[in-house]
């Protein structure tokens, strides 16, 4: 299933709204990590434009040497290219950012929510891509996760 055709309402793998059950999912993930802790292998830094607490417009395609025992350079490049394609496809247009910042004072900064709608799409479809690659790489004993903080985001590779 490609990320273009995924829909939270019709996709059988997602029978719920992930935002509504975020607390329950976080508790389950926390319990799983205590039972089986993940070992961080490497981080792929973002580059390009960042949105406040969201993804970057692109991620570095430099192959980390730490991944050599787990995945090939071609697999990594295919993964990063797919991630960057999803981000570029759903990234808000420049005009949206201009409108958001231009009207931020008048709307008491509520207009900054305009780009956030597109950023949520980026994060959702990025999640689909990561899930598909994690299924592929599970047999190799590797998992990738998307992590973000206030002004940065990165892809972290873990050993299962």
CSV table of C-alpha atoms in Angstrom, one decimal:
chain,number,residue,atom,x,y,z
A,1,UNK,CA,0.0,0.0,0.0
A,2,UNK,CA,1.4,3.3,-1.0
A,3,UNK,CA,1.3,6.4,1.2
A,4,UNK,CA,-0.7,8.2,-1.5
A,5,UNK,CA,-3.7,5.9,-1.0
A,6,UNK,CA,-3.6,5.6,2.8
A,7,UNK,CA,-6.5,7.2,4.6
A,8,UNK,CA,-7.1,7.0,8.4
A,9,UNK,CA,-10.8,6.5,7.9
A,10,UNK,CA,-10.6,3.6,5.3
A,11,UNK,CA,-7.3,1.9,6.0
A,12,UNK,CA,-7.8,-1.3,8.0
A,13,UNK,CA,-4.5,-0.9,9.7
A,14,UNK,CA,-5.7,2.4,11.2
A,15,UNK,CA,-9.2,1.8,12.5
A,16,UNK,CA,-8.9,4.7,15.0
A,17,UNK,CA,-7.9,8.3,15.0
A,18,UNK,CA,-4.3,8.3,16.3
A,19,UNK,CA,-4.7,11.7,17.9
A,20,UNK,CA,-7.7,10.5,20.0
A,21,UNK,CA,-5.7,7.5,21.4
A,22,UNK,CA,-2.3,9.2,21.6
A,23,UNK,CA,-2.1,8.8,25.4
A,24,UNK,CA,-3.0,5.1,25.3
A,25,UNK,CA,-0.5,4.5,22.5
A,26,UNK,CA,2.2,6.3,24.4
A,27,UNK,CA,1.6,4.1,27.5
A,28,UNK,CA,1.7,0.9,25.4
A,29,UNK,CA,5.0,2.1,23.7
A,30,UNK,CA,6.5,3.0,27.1
A,31,UNK,CA,5.7,-0.5,28.5
A,32,UNK,CA,7.1,-2.2,25.4
A,33,UNK,CA,10.4,-0.1,25.6
A,34,UNK,CA,10.8,-1.0,29.3
A,35,UNK,CA,10.5,-4.7,28.4
A,36,UNK,CA,12.7,-4.5,25.2
A,37,UNK,CA,14.9,-1.4,25.2
A,38,UNK,CA,16.1,-0.2,21.8
A,39,UNK,CA,19.8,0.6,21.2
A,40,UNK,CA,20.5,3.7,19.3
A,41,UNK,CA,22.8,3.2,16.3
A,42,UNK,CA,22.8,6.5,14.6
A,43,UNK,CA,20.8,9.7,13.8
A,44,UNK,CA,20.1,11.2,10.4
A,45,UNK,CA,20.0,15.0,10.8
A,46,UNK,CA,17.6,17.2,9.0
A,47,UNK,CA,18.6,20.0,6.7
A,48,UNK,CA,16.6,22.7,5.1
A,49,UNK,CA,13.6,24.7,6.4
A,50,UNK,CA,12.1,23.7,9.8
A,51,UNK,CA,8.6,24.3,11.0
A,52,UNK,CA,8.3,25.1,14.7
A,53,UNK,CA,7.7,21.7,16.4
A,54,UNK,CA,7.5,19.7,13.2
A,55,UNK,CA,9.6,18.1,10.5
A,56,UNK,CA,12.3,19.6,8.3
A,57,UNK,CA,11.8,20.1,4.6
A,58,UNK,CA,14.5,17.5,3.9
A,59,UNK,CA,16.8,15.0,5.6
A,60,UNK,CA,20.5,14.3,4.9
A,61,UNK,CA,21.2,11.6,2.4
A,62,UNK,CA,24.7,10.9,3.7
A,63,UNK,CA,25.0,7.2,4.4
A,64,UNK,CA,26.0,6.7,8.0
A,65,UNK,CA,28.9,4.2,8.4
A,66,UNK,CA,27.2,2.8,11.5
A,67,UNK,CA,24.4,1.3,9.3
A,68,UNK,CA,26.8,-0.9,7.2
A,69,UNK,CA,26.2,-4.1,9.2
A,70,UNK,CA,22.4,-3.7,8.9
A,71,UNK,CA,21.3,-2.1,5.6
A,72,UNK,CA,23.0,-1.4,2.3
A,73,UNK,CA,23.7,2.1,0.9
A,74,UNK,CA,21.1,1.5,-1.8
A,75,UNK,CA,18.4,0.7,0.7
A,76,UNK,CA,19.3,3.8,2.7
A,77,UNK,CA,19.2,6.0,-0.3
A,78,UNK,CA,15.9,4.6,-1.4
A,79,UNK,CA,14.5,5.2,2.1
A,80,UNK,CA,15.8,8.8,2.4
A,81,UNK,CA,14.6,9.6,-1.1
A,82,UNK,CA,11.1,8.4,-0.3
A,83,UNK,CA,11.1,10.3,3.0
A,84,UNK,CA,12.2,13.5,1.3
A,85,UNK,CA,9.7,13.0,-1.5
A,86,UNK,CA,6.8,12.7,1.0
A,87,UNK,CA,8.0,15.8,2.9
A,88,UNK,CA,8.3,17.8,-0.3
A,89,UNK,CA,4.9,16.6,-1.6
A,90,UNK,CA,3.0,17.7,1.5
A,91,UNK,CA,5.1,20.7,2.6
A,92,UNK,CA,3.1,23.9,2.8
A,93,UNK,CA,3.7,26.3,-0.1
A,94,UNK,CA,5.7,29.5,0.5
A,95,UNK,CA,2.5,31.6,0.1
A,96,UNK,CA,1.0,29.8,3.1
A,97,UNK,CA,3.9,30.8,5.3
A,98,UNK,CA,3.8,34.4,4.1
A,99,UNK,CA,0.1,34.6,4.9
A,100,UNK,CA,0.6,33.0,8.3
A,101,UNK,CA,3.4,35.4,9.4
A,102,UNK,CA,1.8,38.5,7.8
A,103,UNK,CA,-1.5,38.1,9.7
A,104,UNK,CA,0.0,36.8,12.9
A,105,UNK,CA,-0.1,40.1,14.7
A,106,UNK,CA,-3.7,40.9,13.6
A,107,UNK,CA,-4.9,37.4,14.5
A,108,UNK,CA,-3.0,37.1,17.8
A,109,UNK,CA,-0.8,34.5,16.2
A,110,UNK,CA,-3.7,32.2,15.4
A,111,UNK,CA,-2.8,32.4,11.7
A,112,UNK,CA,0.4,30.4,12.4
A,113,UNK,CA,-1.9,27.4,12.4
A,114,UNK,CA,-2.4,27.7,8.7
A,115,UNK,CA,0.8,25.8,7.8
A,116,UNK,CA,0.3,23.4,10.7
A,117,UNK,CA,-2.6,21.7,8.7
A,118,UNK,CA,-0.1,20.7,6.0
A,119,UNK,CA,2.6,19.8,8.5
A,120,UNK,CA,0.2,17.3,10.1
A,121,UNK,CA,-0.2,15.7,6.7
A,122,UNK,CA,3.6,15.5,6.4
A,123,UNK,CA,3.8,13.8,9.8
A,124,UNK,CA,1.0,11.4,9.0
A,125,UNK,CA,2.4,10.3,5.7
A,126,UNK,CA,5.9,10.2,7.0
A,127,UNK,CA,4.6,7.8,9.6
A,128,UNK,CA,3.2,5.5,6.9
A,129,UNK,CA,6.6,5.5,5.1
A,130,UNK,CA,8.5,4.7,8.4
A,131,UNK,CA,6.1,1.9,9.2
A,132,UNK,CA,6.5,0.3,5.8
A,133,UNK,CA,10.3,0.5,6.0
A,134,UNK,CA,10.3,-0.8,9.6
A,135,UNK,CA,8.3,-3.8,8.4
A,136,UNK,CA,10.9,-4.4,5.7
A,137,UNK,CA,13.9,-3.9,8.0
A,138,UNK,CA,12.5,-5.9,11.0
A,139,UNK,CA,14.1,-9.1,9.8
A,140,UNK,CA,17.5,-7.2,9.7
A,141,UNK,CA,17.0,-6.2,13.3
A,142,UNK,CA,16.7,-2.4,12.7
A,143,UNK,CA,14.0,0.2,13.4
A,144,UNK,CA,13.8,3.8,12.4
A,145,UNK,CA,11.8,6.5,14.3
A,146,UNK,CA,11.1,10.1,13.7
A,147,UNK,CA,12.0,12.4,16.6
A,148,UNK,CA,11.4,16.1,16.9
A,149,UNK,CA,11.9,18.9,19.3
A,150,UNK,CA,11.4,22.7,19.2
A,151,UNK,CA,13.6,23.6,16.3
A,152,UNK,CA,14.9,20.3,14.9
A,153,UNK,CA,13.9,16.9,13.8
A,154,UNK,CA,15.8,13.8,13.0
A,155,UNK,CA,15.5,10.1,12.0
A,156,UNK,CA,16.9,7.8,14.6
A,157,UNK,CA,18.0,4.2,13.7
A,158,UNK,CA,17.7,1.6,16.5
A,159,UNK,CA,18.9,-1.9,16.9
A,160,UNK,CA,16.1,-4.2,18.0
